[in-house]
Short mmCIF file of C-alpha atoms and ligand atoms in Angstrom, two decimals:
data_model
loop_
_atom_site.label_atom_id
_atom_site.label_comp_id
_atom_site.label_asym_id
_atom_site.label_seq_id
_atom_site.Cartn_x
_atom_site.Cartn_y
_atom_site.Cartn_z
CA MET A 1 -214.40 90.48 -45.03
CA GLN A 2 -211.10 88.92 -44.35
CA THR A 3 -208.41 89.48 -46.98
CA SER A 4 -205.02 87.96 -47.79
CA LEU A 5 -203.88 89.88 -50.92
CA ALA A 6 -201.27 88.40 -53.25
CA ASP A 7 -197.66 89.63 -53.41
CA PHE A 8 -198.10 91.44 -56.93
CA ILE A 9 -200.68 93.91 -55.76
CA ARG A 10 -200.46 93.92 -51.63
CA ASP A 11 -198.21 97.08 -51.33
CA THR A 12 -199.46 99.08 -54.37
CA PRO A 13 -201.82 101.92 -54.00
CA ASP A 14 -204.57 99.89 -55.98
CA GLY A 15 -204.02 97.05 -53.57
CA ARG A 16 -204.40 99.21 -50.55
CA GLU A 17 -207.44 100.96 -51.90
CA ALA A 18 -208.92 97.70 -52.93
CA ASP A 19 -208.06 96.14 -49.58
CA ALA A 20 -209.80 98.77 -47.70
CA ILE A 21 -213.06 98.54 -49.70
CA LEU A 22 -213.01 94.69 -49.55
CA ARG A 23 -212.84 94.83 -45.70
CA LYS A 24 -215.83 96.98 -45.47
CA CYS A 25 -217.99 94.19 -47.09
CA VAL A 26 -219.67 92.09 -44.65
CA HIS A 27 -221.42 89.91 -47.18
CA CYS A 28 -224.79 90.62 -46.22
CA GLY A 29 -226.34 90.62 -49.63
CA PHE A 30 -228.60 93.72 -49.10
CA CYS A 31 -227.09 95.04 -52.32
CA THR A 32 -228.37 92.28 -54.52
CA ALA A 33 -231.94 93.65 -54.00
CA THR A 34 -231.18 96.68 -56.27
CA CYS A 35 -228.53 95.18 -58.63
CA PRO A 36 -230.23 95.19 -62.27
CA THR A 37 -228.20 92.33 -63.49
CA TYR A 38 -228.90 90.09 -60.52
CA LEU A 39 -232.55 90.99 -60.80
CA LEU A 40 -232.52 89.93 -64.28
CA LEU A 41 -230.11 86.76 -64.37
CA GLY A 42 -230.52 85.65 -60.74
CA ASP A 43 -226.86 84.46 -60.66
CA GLU A 44 -224.79 85.32 -57.44
CA ASN A 45 -221.81 86.06 -59.97
CA ASP A 46 -223.93 88.90 -61.39
CA SER A 47 -224.87 90.47 -58.18
CA PRO A 48 -222.76 93.11 -56.36
CA ARG A 49 -221.57 90.47 -53.87
CA GLY A 50 -220.64 87.96 -56.36
CA ARG A 51 -218.58 90.52 -58.29
CA ILE A 52 -216.93 91.57 -55.04
CA TYR A 53 -215.99 87.96 -54.32
CA LEU A 54 -214.89 87.50 -57.79
CA VAL A 55 -212.47 90.67 -57.62
CA LYS A 56 -211.19 89.51 -54.21
CA GLN A 57 -210.14 86.21 -55.74
CA LEU A 58 -208.43 87.96 -58.34
CA LEU A 59 -206.49 90.09 -55.78
CA GLU A 60 -205.53 87.00 -53.73
CA GLY A 61 -203.93 85.57 -56.67
CA VAL A 62 -206.59 82.96 -58.15
CA GLU A 63 -206.39 82.52 -61.77
CA VAL A 64 -208.70 84.97 -63.56
CA THR A 65 -210.82 83.56 -66.86
CA ALA A 66 -213.03 84.82 -69.45
CA ARG A 67 -215.92 84.12 -67.18
CA THR A 68 -214.66 86.46 -64.43
CA GLN A 69 -214.41 89.12 -67.27
CA LEU A 70 -217.88 88.23 -68.52
CA HIS A 71 -219.39 88.73 -64.97
CA LEU A 72 -217.55 92.15 -64.71
CA ASP A 73 -218.58 93.23 -68.23
CA ARG A 74 -222.20 92.63 -67.52
CA CYS A 75 -221.97 94.98 -64.53
CA LEU A 76 -223.53 98.38 -65.78
CA THR A 77 -221.35 100.49 -63.24
CA CYS A 78 -224.80 102.11 -61.96
CA ARG A 79 -223.84 101.90 -58.62
CA ALA A 80 -227.31 101.35 -57.27
CA CYS A 81 -225.46 98.69 -55.05
CA GLU A 82 -223.25 101.50 -53.44
CA THR A 83 -226.51 103.42 -52.55
CA THR A 84 -227.99 100.38 -50.77
CA CYS A 85 -225.06 99.02 -49.05
CA PRO A 86 -225.13 99.80 -45.24
CA SER A 87 -221.56 99.33 -45.03
CA GLY A 88 -220.56 102.05 -47.30
CA VAL A 89 -218.69 99.79 -49.80
CA ARG A 90 -217.28 101.82 -52.77
CA TYR A 91 -218.14 99.04 -55.26
CA GLY A 92 -217.41 101.20 -58.31
CA ARG A 93 -213.87 101.93 -57.37
CA LEU A 94 -213.38 98.11 -56.72
CA ALA A 95 -214.89 97.24 -59.92
CA ASP A 96 -212.41 99.81 -61.84
CA ILE A 97 -209.47 98.12 -60.06
CA GLY A 98 -210.73 94.72 -60.79
CA ARG A 99 -211.45 95.45 -64.63
CA LYS A 100 -208.18 96.98 -64.98
CA LEU A 101 -206.12 93.83 -63.74
CA VAL A 102 -208.56 91.35 -65.51
CA ALA A 103 -207.79 93.40 -68.81
CA GLU A 104 -204.10 93.02 -68.16
CA ARG A 105 -204.56 89.05 -67.66
CA VAL A 106 -207.45 87.97 -70.10
CA ALA A 107 -207.12 88.62 -73.80
CA ARG A 108 -210.45 89.38 -75.31
CA PRO A 109 -211.53 87.83 -78.63
CA TRP A 110 -210.48 89.96 -81.50
CA ARG A 111 -214.09 90.91 -82.34
CA GLN A 112 -214.47 92.43 -78.83
CA GLN A 113 -211.21 94.10 -79.04
CA ALA A 114 -212.24 95.72 -82.38
CA ARG A 115 -215.23 96.87 -81.19
CA ARG A 116 -214.07 98.56 -78.22
CA ARG A 117 -211.20 100.07 -80.14
CA VAL A 118 -213.54 101.54 -82.53
CA LEU A 119 -215.90 102.85 -79.93
CA ALA A 120 -213.01 104.42 -77.69
CA ALA A 121 -211.60 106.03 -80.93
CA VAL A 122 -214.86 107.36 -82.81
CA LEU A 123 -217.04 108.52 -79.81
CA ARG A 124 -214.83 110.81 -78.23
CA ARG A 125 -213.84 112.79 -81.37
CA ARG A 126 -216.59 115.05 -81.48
CA LEU A 127 -216.21 116.12 -85.28
CA LEU A 128 -215.52 112.57 -86.61
CA PHE A 129 -218.79 111.23 -84.53
CA GLY A 130 -220.79 114.40 -85.78
CA ALA A 131 -219.70 113.62 -89.43
CA LEU A 132 -220.48 109.92 -89.15
CA LEU A 133 -223.94 110.53 -87.23
CA ARG A 134 -224.89 113.03 -90.22
CA LEU A 135 -223.90 110.34 -93.01
CA GLY A 136 -225.90 107.79 -91.04
CA GLN A 137 -228.84 109.99 -90.81
CA LEU A 138 -228.54 110.82 -94.41
CA THR A 139 -228.54 107.20 -95.52
CA ARG A 140 -230.80 106.00 -92.98
CA PRO A 141 -233.54 105.40 -95.46
CA PHE A 142 -231.46 102.86 -97.43
CA LEU A 143 -230.16 101.04 -94.53
CA PRO A 144 -231.18 97.49 -93.44
CA PRO A 145 -233.67 97.95 -90.44
CA ARG A 146 -231.58 96.51 -87.82
CA LEU A 147 -228.77 99.26 -88.81
CA ALA A 148 -231.41 101.91 -89.50
CA ALA A 149 -232.74 101.42 -85.77
CA GLY A 150 -229.40 102.42 -84.34
CA VAL A 151 -229.22 105.80 -86.08
CA PRO A 152 -230.79 108.44 -83.81
CA ALA A 153 -233.17 110.84 -85.62
CA PRO A 154 -231.77 114.41 -86.24
CA ALA A 155 -231.73 116.77 -83.10
CA PRO A 156 -233.35 119.70 -82.80
CA ALA A 157 -231.38 123.08 -83.61
CA PRO A 158 -229.55 124.30 -80.71
CA GLY A 159 -230.69 127.96 -81.28
CA ALA A 160 -228.57 131.08 -80.34
CA TRP A 161 -225.79 130.93 -77.74
CA PRO A 162 -226.10 134.34 -75.59
CA PRO A 163 -222.95 136.42 -75.70
CA ALA A 164 -220.63 136.14 -72.57
CA ARG A 165 -221.89 139.42 -71.10
CA HIS A 166 -222.36 138.83 -67.46
CA ALA A 167 -219.55 139.47 -64.63
CA ARG A 168 -220.63 136.09 -63.29
CA LYS A 169 -219.16 133.21 -65.55
CA MET A 170 -219.35 129.37 -65.35
CA LEU A 171 -217.71 126.94 -67.54
CA VAL A 172 -219.73 124.28 -69.28
CA LEU A 173 -218.38 120.90 -70.27
CA ALA A 174 -219.31 120.47 -74.04
CA GLY A 175 -218.67 116.85 -74.20
CA CYS A 176 -218.25 114.55 -76.97
CA VAL A 177 -221.39 113.13 -78.34
CA GLN A 178 -223.86 115.44 -76.90
CA PRO A 179 -223.01 118.28 -79.29
CA SER A 180 -224.16 116.29 -82.12
CA LEU A 181 -226.94 114.10 -80.68
CA ALA A 182 -228.55 117.10 -78.54
CA PRO A 183 -227.11 120.33 -79.27
CA ARG A 184 -229.92 122.19 -77.69
CA THR A 185 -229.22 120.92 -74.11
CA ASN A 186 -226.15 123.10 -73.32
CA ALA A 187 -227.67 126.06 -75.59
CA ALA A 188 -230.75 125.95 -73.44
CA ALA A 189 -228.71 125.83 -70.12
CA ALA A 190 -226.79 128.74 -71.39
CA ARG A 191 -229.75 130.76 -72.13
CA VAL A 192 -231.68 129.90 -68.91
CA LEU A 193 -228.67 130.82 -66.72
CA ASP A 194 -228.18 134.03 -69.07
CA ARG A 195 -231.62 135.21 -67.89
CA ILE A 196 -230.40 135.35 -64.30
CA GLY A 197 -227.14 137.02 -64.90
CA ILE A 198 -224.63 134.17 -65.27
CA SER A 199 -222.75 133.55 -68.60
CA LEU A 200 -222.16 130.02 -69.60
CA ILE A 201 -218.86 129.57 -71.65
CA GLU A 202 -217.49 126.64 -73.48
CA ALA A 203 -213.52 126.60 -73.36
CA ALA A 204 -211.78 126.24 -76.68
CA GLY A 205 -210.06 122.74 -77.31
CA ALA A 206 -212.05 121.15 -74.23
CA GLY A 207 -212.73 117.70 -75.25
CA CYS A 208 -214.05 114.36 -73.88
CA CYS A 209 -214.25 114.09 -70.03
CA GLY A 210 -212.43 110.39 -70.34
CA ALA A 211 -215.20 108.32 -68.85
CA LEU A 212 -215.51 106.62 -72.35
CA ARG A 213 -212.20 105.17 -72.57
CA PHE A 214 -211.86 104.84 -68.95
CA HIS A 215 -214.71 102.30 -68.78
CA LEU A 216 -213.56 100.53 -72.18
CA ASP A 217 -210.32 99.01 -70.56
CA TYR A 218 -208.34 102.04 -71.53
CA GLN A 219 -207.95 103.50 -68.15
CA GLN A 220 -204.56 105.24 -68.78
CA HIS A 221 -206.17 106.94 -71.86
CA GLY A 222 -209.12 108.00 -69.97
CA LEU A 223 -206.73 109.67 -67.54
CA GLU A 224 -205.14 111.45 -70.45
CA ASP A 225 -208.27 112.75 -71.58
CA ALA A 226 -209.13 114.05 -68.02
CA ARG A 227 -205.59 115.93 -67.95
CA ALA A 228 -206.33 117.43 -71.57
CA LEU A 229 -209.63 118.67 -70.25
CA ILE A 230 -208.17 120.22 -66.98
CA ASP A 231 -205.36 121.89 -69.26
CA ALA A 232 -208.20 123.37 -71.63
CA TRP A 233 -210.26 124.72 -68.44
CA TRP A 234 -207.28 125.94 -66.17
CA PRO A 235 -206.84 129.45 -67.79
CA HIS A 236 -210.59 129.94 -67.15
CA VAL A 237 -210.34 128.79 -63.81
CA GLU A 238 -207.33 131.16 -63.04
CA LYS A 239 -209.53 133.99 -64.47
CA GLY A 240 -212.05 133.25 -61.79
CA VAL A 241 -215.15 131.30 -63.25
CA GLU A 242 -217.44 130.27 -60.36
CA ALA A 243 -218.07 126.41 -61.33
CA VAL A 244 -217.83 123.86 -63.94
CA VAL A 245 -221.23 122.92 -65.13
CA VAL A 246 -222.09 119.59 -66.58
CA THR A 247 -225.42 118.73 -68.24
CA ALA A 248 -224.72 115.18 -68.86
CA SER A 249 -224.59 113.36 -65.27
CA GLY A 250 -222.38 110.42 -66.74
CA CYS A 251 -219.70 113.06 -67.63
CA GLY A 252 -220.27 114.94 -64.21
CA ALA A 253 -219.87 111.99 -62.14
CA GLN A 254 -216.45 111.36 -63.82
CA VAL A 255 -215.29 114.99 -63.57
CA LYS A 256 -216.19 114.78 -59.95
CA GLU A 257 -213.78 111.71 -59.51
CA TYR A 258 -210.81 113.56 -61.07
CA GLY A 259 -209.50 114.51 -57.80
CA HIS A 260 -209.42 110.61 -56.63
CA LEU A 261 -208.36 109.43 -59.90
CA LEU A 262 -205.44 111.79 -60.38
CA ALA A 263 -204.65 111.98 -56.80
CA ARG A 264 -201.18 110.21 -57.28
CA ASP A 265 -200.22 112.53 -60.24
CA PRO A 266 -197.88 115.11 -59.03
CA HIS A 267 -198.65 117.41 -61.98
CA TYR A 268 -202.23 117.11 -61.86
CA ALA A 269 -203.38 116.30 -58.46
CA GLU A 270 -204.08 119.65 -57.00
CA LYS A 271 -205.72 120.97 -60.22
CA ALA A 272 -207.88 117.75 -60.32
CA ALA A 273 -208.96 118.27 -56.86
CA ARG A 274 -210.08 121.76 -57.36
CA ILE A 275 -211.68 121.05 -60.69
CA SER A 276 -213.73 118.39 -59.00
CA ALA A 277 -214.61 120.36 -56.06
CA MET A 278 -216.00 123.27 -58.48
CA THR A 279 -218.09 120.75 -60.57
CA ARG A 280 -221.83 120.78 -60.64
CA ASP A 281 -224.48 119.25 -62.07
CA ILE A 282 -226.80 121.87 -63.73
CA ALA A 283 -229.47 121.03 -61.21
CA GLU A 284 -227.33 121.87 -58.45
CA VAL A 285 -226.48 125.22 -60.04
CA LEU A 286 -230.19 125.90 -60.56
CA GLU A 287 -231.20 125.08 -57.19
CA ALA A 288 -228.84 127.61 -55.85
CA GLU A 289 -230.20 130.35 -58.18
CA PHE A 290 -234.01 129.20 -58.28
CA ASP A 291 -235.49 131.75 -56.30
CA ARG A 292 -234.19 134.21 -58.99
CA LEU A 293 -235.36 132.11 -61.78
CA GLU A 294 -238.75 131.36 -60.36
CA PRO A 295 -240.36 134.61 -61.09
CA LEU A 296 -239.35 134.27 -64.74
CA LEU A 297 -241.19 131.07 -65.16
CA GLU A 298 -244.61 130.77 -66.63
CA LYS A 299 -246.24 127.84 -64.54
CA THR A 300 -247.85 125.94 -67.49
CA GLY A 301 -245.62 122.88 -67.29
CA GLY A 302 -247.51 119.55 -68.49
CA ARG A 303 -247.20 115.86 -67.12
CA VAL A 304 -243.53 114.86 -67.04
CA ALA A 305 -242.01 111.42 -65.99
CA PHE A 306 -238.56 112.20 -64.73
CA HIS A 307 -235.76 109.51 -65.38
CA PRO A 308 -233.07 110.00 -62.62
CA PRO A 309 -229.84 108.41 -64.48
CA CYS A 310 -227.84 106.20 -62.33
CA SER A 311 -224.66 108.60 -62.65
CA LEU A 312 -227.02 111.31 -61.01
CA GLN A 313 -228.55 109.41 -58.23
CA HIS A 314 -225.80 106.91 -57.42
CA GLY A 315 -222.71 108.25 -58.93
CA GLN A 316 -223.38 111.91 -57.71
CA ASN A 317 -225.48 111.05 -55.06
CA ILE A 318 -228.02 113.71 -56.16
CA LYS A 319 -231.64 112.44 -55.34
CA GLY A 320 -234.90 114.22 -55.97
CA LEU A 321 -233.29 117.52 -56.60
CA THR A 322 -234.20 117.69 -60.37
CA GLU A 323 -237.72 116.29 -59.66
CA ARG A 324 -238.24 119.30 -56.95
CA LEU A 325 -236.90 121.84 -59.42
CA LEU A 326 -239.16 120.53 -62.12
CA ALA A 327 -242.27 120.65 -59.70
CA ARG A 328 -241.35 124.26 -58.53
CA ALA A 329 -241.21 125.15 -62.28
CA GLY A 330 -244.83 124.02 -62.58
CA PHE A 331 -244.54 120.53 -64.02
CA GLU A 332 -246.53 117.73 -62.90
CA LEU A 333 -244.40 114.75 -62.10
CA THR A 334 -245.96 111.44 -62.80
CA PRO A 335 -245.07 108.49 -60.55
CA VAL A 336 -242.16 106.16 -61.87
CA PRO A 337 -241.86 102.71 -60.23
CA ASP A 338 -238.44 101.35 -59.43
CA ALA A 339 -236.80 104.79 -60.22
CA HIS A 340 -233.42 103.60 -58.60
CA LEU A 341 -232.92 100.82 -61.54
CA CYS A 342 -230.82 101.47 -64.60
CA CYS A 343 -232.22 102.01 -68.06
CA GLY A 344 -229.73 100.05 -69.73
CA SER A 345 -227.70 102.69 -71.31
CA ALA A 346 -224.68 102.99 -69.00
CA GLY A 347 -222.18 104.60 -71.64
CA THR A 348 -221.26 101.95 -74.28
CA TYR A 349 -223.21 99.04 -72.35
CA SER A 350 -226.06 99.28 -74.82
CA ILE A 351 -223.71 98.48 -77.62
CA LEU A 352 -221.55 95.86 -75.88
CA GLN A 353 -224.24 93.99 -73.91
CA PRO A 354 -227.45 94.68 -76.07
CA GLU A 355 -229.63 91.85 -74.92
CA LEU A 356 -229.55 92.88 -71.24
CA SER A 357 -229.68 96.37 -72.05
CA ARG A 358 -232.73 96.05 -74.23
CA ARG A 359 -234.45 94.18 -71.33
CA LEU A 360 -233.63 96.99 -69.05
CA LYS A 361 -234.78 99.52 -71.37
CA ARG A 362 -238.16 97.75 -71.88
CA ASN A 363 -238.68 97.67 -68.22
CA LYS A 364 -237.68 101.46 -67.67
CA LEU A 365 -240.07 102.52 -70.71
CA ALA A 366 -242.92 100.77 -69.20
CA ALA A 367 -242.29 102.06 -65.50
CA LEU A 368 -241.84 105.71 -67.15
CA ALA A 369 -245.09 105.30 -69.12
CA SER A 370 -247.27 103.97 -66.23
CA GLY A 371 -248.03 107.44 -65.06
CA ASP A 372 -249.25 108.57 -68.46
CA PRO A 373 -246.50 111.48 -68.90
CA ARG A 374 -246.57 113.82 -72.01
CA THR A 375 -242.94 113.87 -71.96
CA VAL A 376 -239.87 111.87 -70.45
CA ALA A 377 -237.11 114.01 -69.02
CA THR A 378 -233.55 113.06 -67.95
CA SER A 379 -230.26 114.41 -67.35
CA ASN A 380 -227.81 112.30 -69.26
CA ILE A 381 -227.27 112.18 -72.98
CA GLY A 382 -226.78 108.60 -73.12
CA CYS A 383 -230.05 107.62 -71.28
CA GLN A 384 -231.74 110.28 -73.35
CA ILE A 385 -230.95 108.79 -76.74
CA HIS A 386 -231.08 105.19 -75.40
CA LEU A 387 -234.88 105.73 -74.10
CA ALA A 388 -235.96 107.89 -77.08
CA ASP A 389 -235.70 105.44 -79.84
CA ALA A 390 -238.33 103.10 -78.21
CA SER A 391 -240.40 105.79 -76.31
CA ALA A 392 -243.98 106.62 -77.29
CA VAL A 393 -243.54 110.10 -75.91
CA PRO A 394 -240.59 112.60 -76.40
CA VAL A 395 -237.51 112.08 -74.26
CA THR A 396 -235.46 115.40 -73.76
CA HIS A 397 -233.01 116.78 -71.03
CA TRP A 398 -235.00 118.57 -68.36
CA VAL A 399 -233.25 121.98 -68.85
CA THR A 400 -234.85 122.17 -72.23
CA LEU A 401 -238.25 121.98 -70.78
CA LEU A 402 -237.39 124.44 -68.14
CA GLU A 403 -236.41 126.88 -70.88
CA GLU A 404 -239.71 126.41 -72.44
CA ARG A 405 -241.33 128.00 -69.32
CA LEU A 406 -239.31 131.18 -69.25
CA GLY A 407 -241.37 134.25 -69.86
CA PRO A 408 -240.29 137.04 -72.42
CA ALA A 409 -236.59 137.72 -72.62
CA SER A 410 -237.05 141.36 -71.45
CA SER A 411 -237.24 139.82 -67.89
CA THR A 412 -233.46 138.93 -67.65
CA ILE A 413 -232.09 139.59 -64.37
CA GLY A 414 -228.48 140.98 -63.48
CA ARG A 415 -227.41 142.31 -66.79
S1 SF4 B 1 -221.45 95.35 -50.62
FE1 SF4 B 1 -222.50 96.02 -48.87
S2 SF4 B 1 -224.64 95.52 -49.00
FE2 SF4 B 1 -223.44 94.27 -50.68
S3 SF4 B 1 -222.84 92.21 -49.48
FE3 SF4 B 1 -221.02 93.72 -49.15
S4 SF4 B 1 -221.73 94.85 -47.01
FE4 SF4 B 1 -223.39 93.81 -47.98
S1 SF4 B 2 -222.85 98.56 -60.19
FE1 SF4 B 2 -225.01 98.19 -60.85
S2 SF4 B 2 -224.99 96.44 -62.06
FE2 SF4 B 2 -222.89 96.60 -61.18
S3 SF4 B 2 -223.03 95.30 -59.38
FE3 SF4 B 2 -223.73 97.44 -58.66
S4 SF4 B 2 -225.84 97.46 -59.11
FE4 SF4 B 2 -225.12 95.61 -59.92
#
């Protein structure tokens, strides 16, 4: 694609990056076939190709309007288009650059601004979010049905976290909402890894990965969260932890981008690159260790439909791995049509774009249920909670299912 960037952006790092991305796009439109919003709305401006064109116009100095912002807001940042694109167009980065510029030029109505501010302020504060969630769960019977429907049911107890007794150690990201919404996920990961001689540890003071604020028009604040998390992890990195393990693929995709996002920060570039290089989704860690885990598993798994989050399959480019591990662990994977399409969770999208999100959820739940599973498994807290509230079968993180397949604790390896 030919470009002619305007003076305000041409010789900036963002301008150069965006220009390189734009020039790769040949306008073929293959990406429209897998874009959830284009499939629902049929509007070129709600397709990747249309949004790329909108960002190109913005970078070339064409005046942006609230319509431009709306079409970018409707994008789920699922990155299915990146997986489909034969030219390697990094749409996600282009969207980030475009959104930042649009936010600087188009003032949102005060209601939208207030909602975004509240989300950015509350969701990333683990204790505050946990307290509000508990309050919502206690008062749920007295709330109007529409409000009550938005309050997730209380989560199963996490169970005991094993002591850090092994020489092999890995860090785990606690995250912001997961400890309240699904505290068992990381505890189950810690117990599974403990059985094969790896201690999983949470760093004191480690908070949100920054994805939340980064994708709510507060990109600089999102980078501050990233720096704070690197600071909390760094002493453990220096002590020799093998990896940073992430059980929420949305957060994992963000942490794996730290090296790129902080590449121009002289104080953090090197550390950020190292953190990104050592970050692994829990499936990547378990794949490497599965030969040792397999003898400890009792192969009596049931029928499971796996929902691969976009942040896993498109964001981190991890495709089919979790499904293979579940199959090796004795689960029967049921077929799921259109597994490449987003469920409509997409961070805060389900709150900010409720209508589109509901339609995507309905389609996804029908696809997941079509193979008659007993459980739906996934690997991102956002998708898990989003799907669980309307699913006919339980929705859980797959590592909790894996833990249930483990035999007696006496068979631990590598103590
Ligand atoms: S982003 Fe890729 S698939 Fe989409 S129009 Fe451009 S080159 Fe084609
Ligand atoms: S990120 Fe997803 S919703 Fe956005 S343009 Fe690409 S495919 Fe469509």
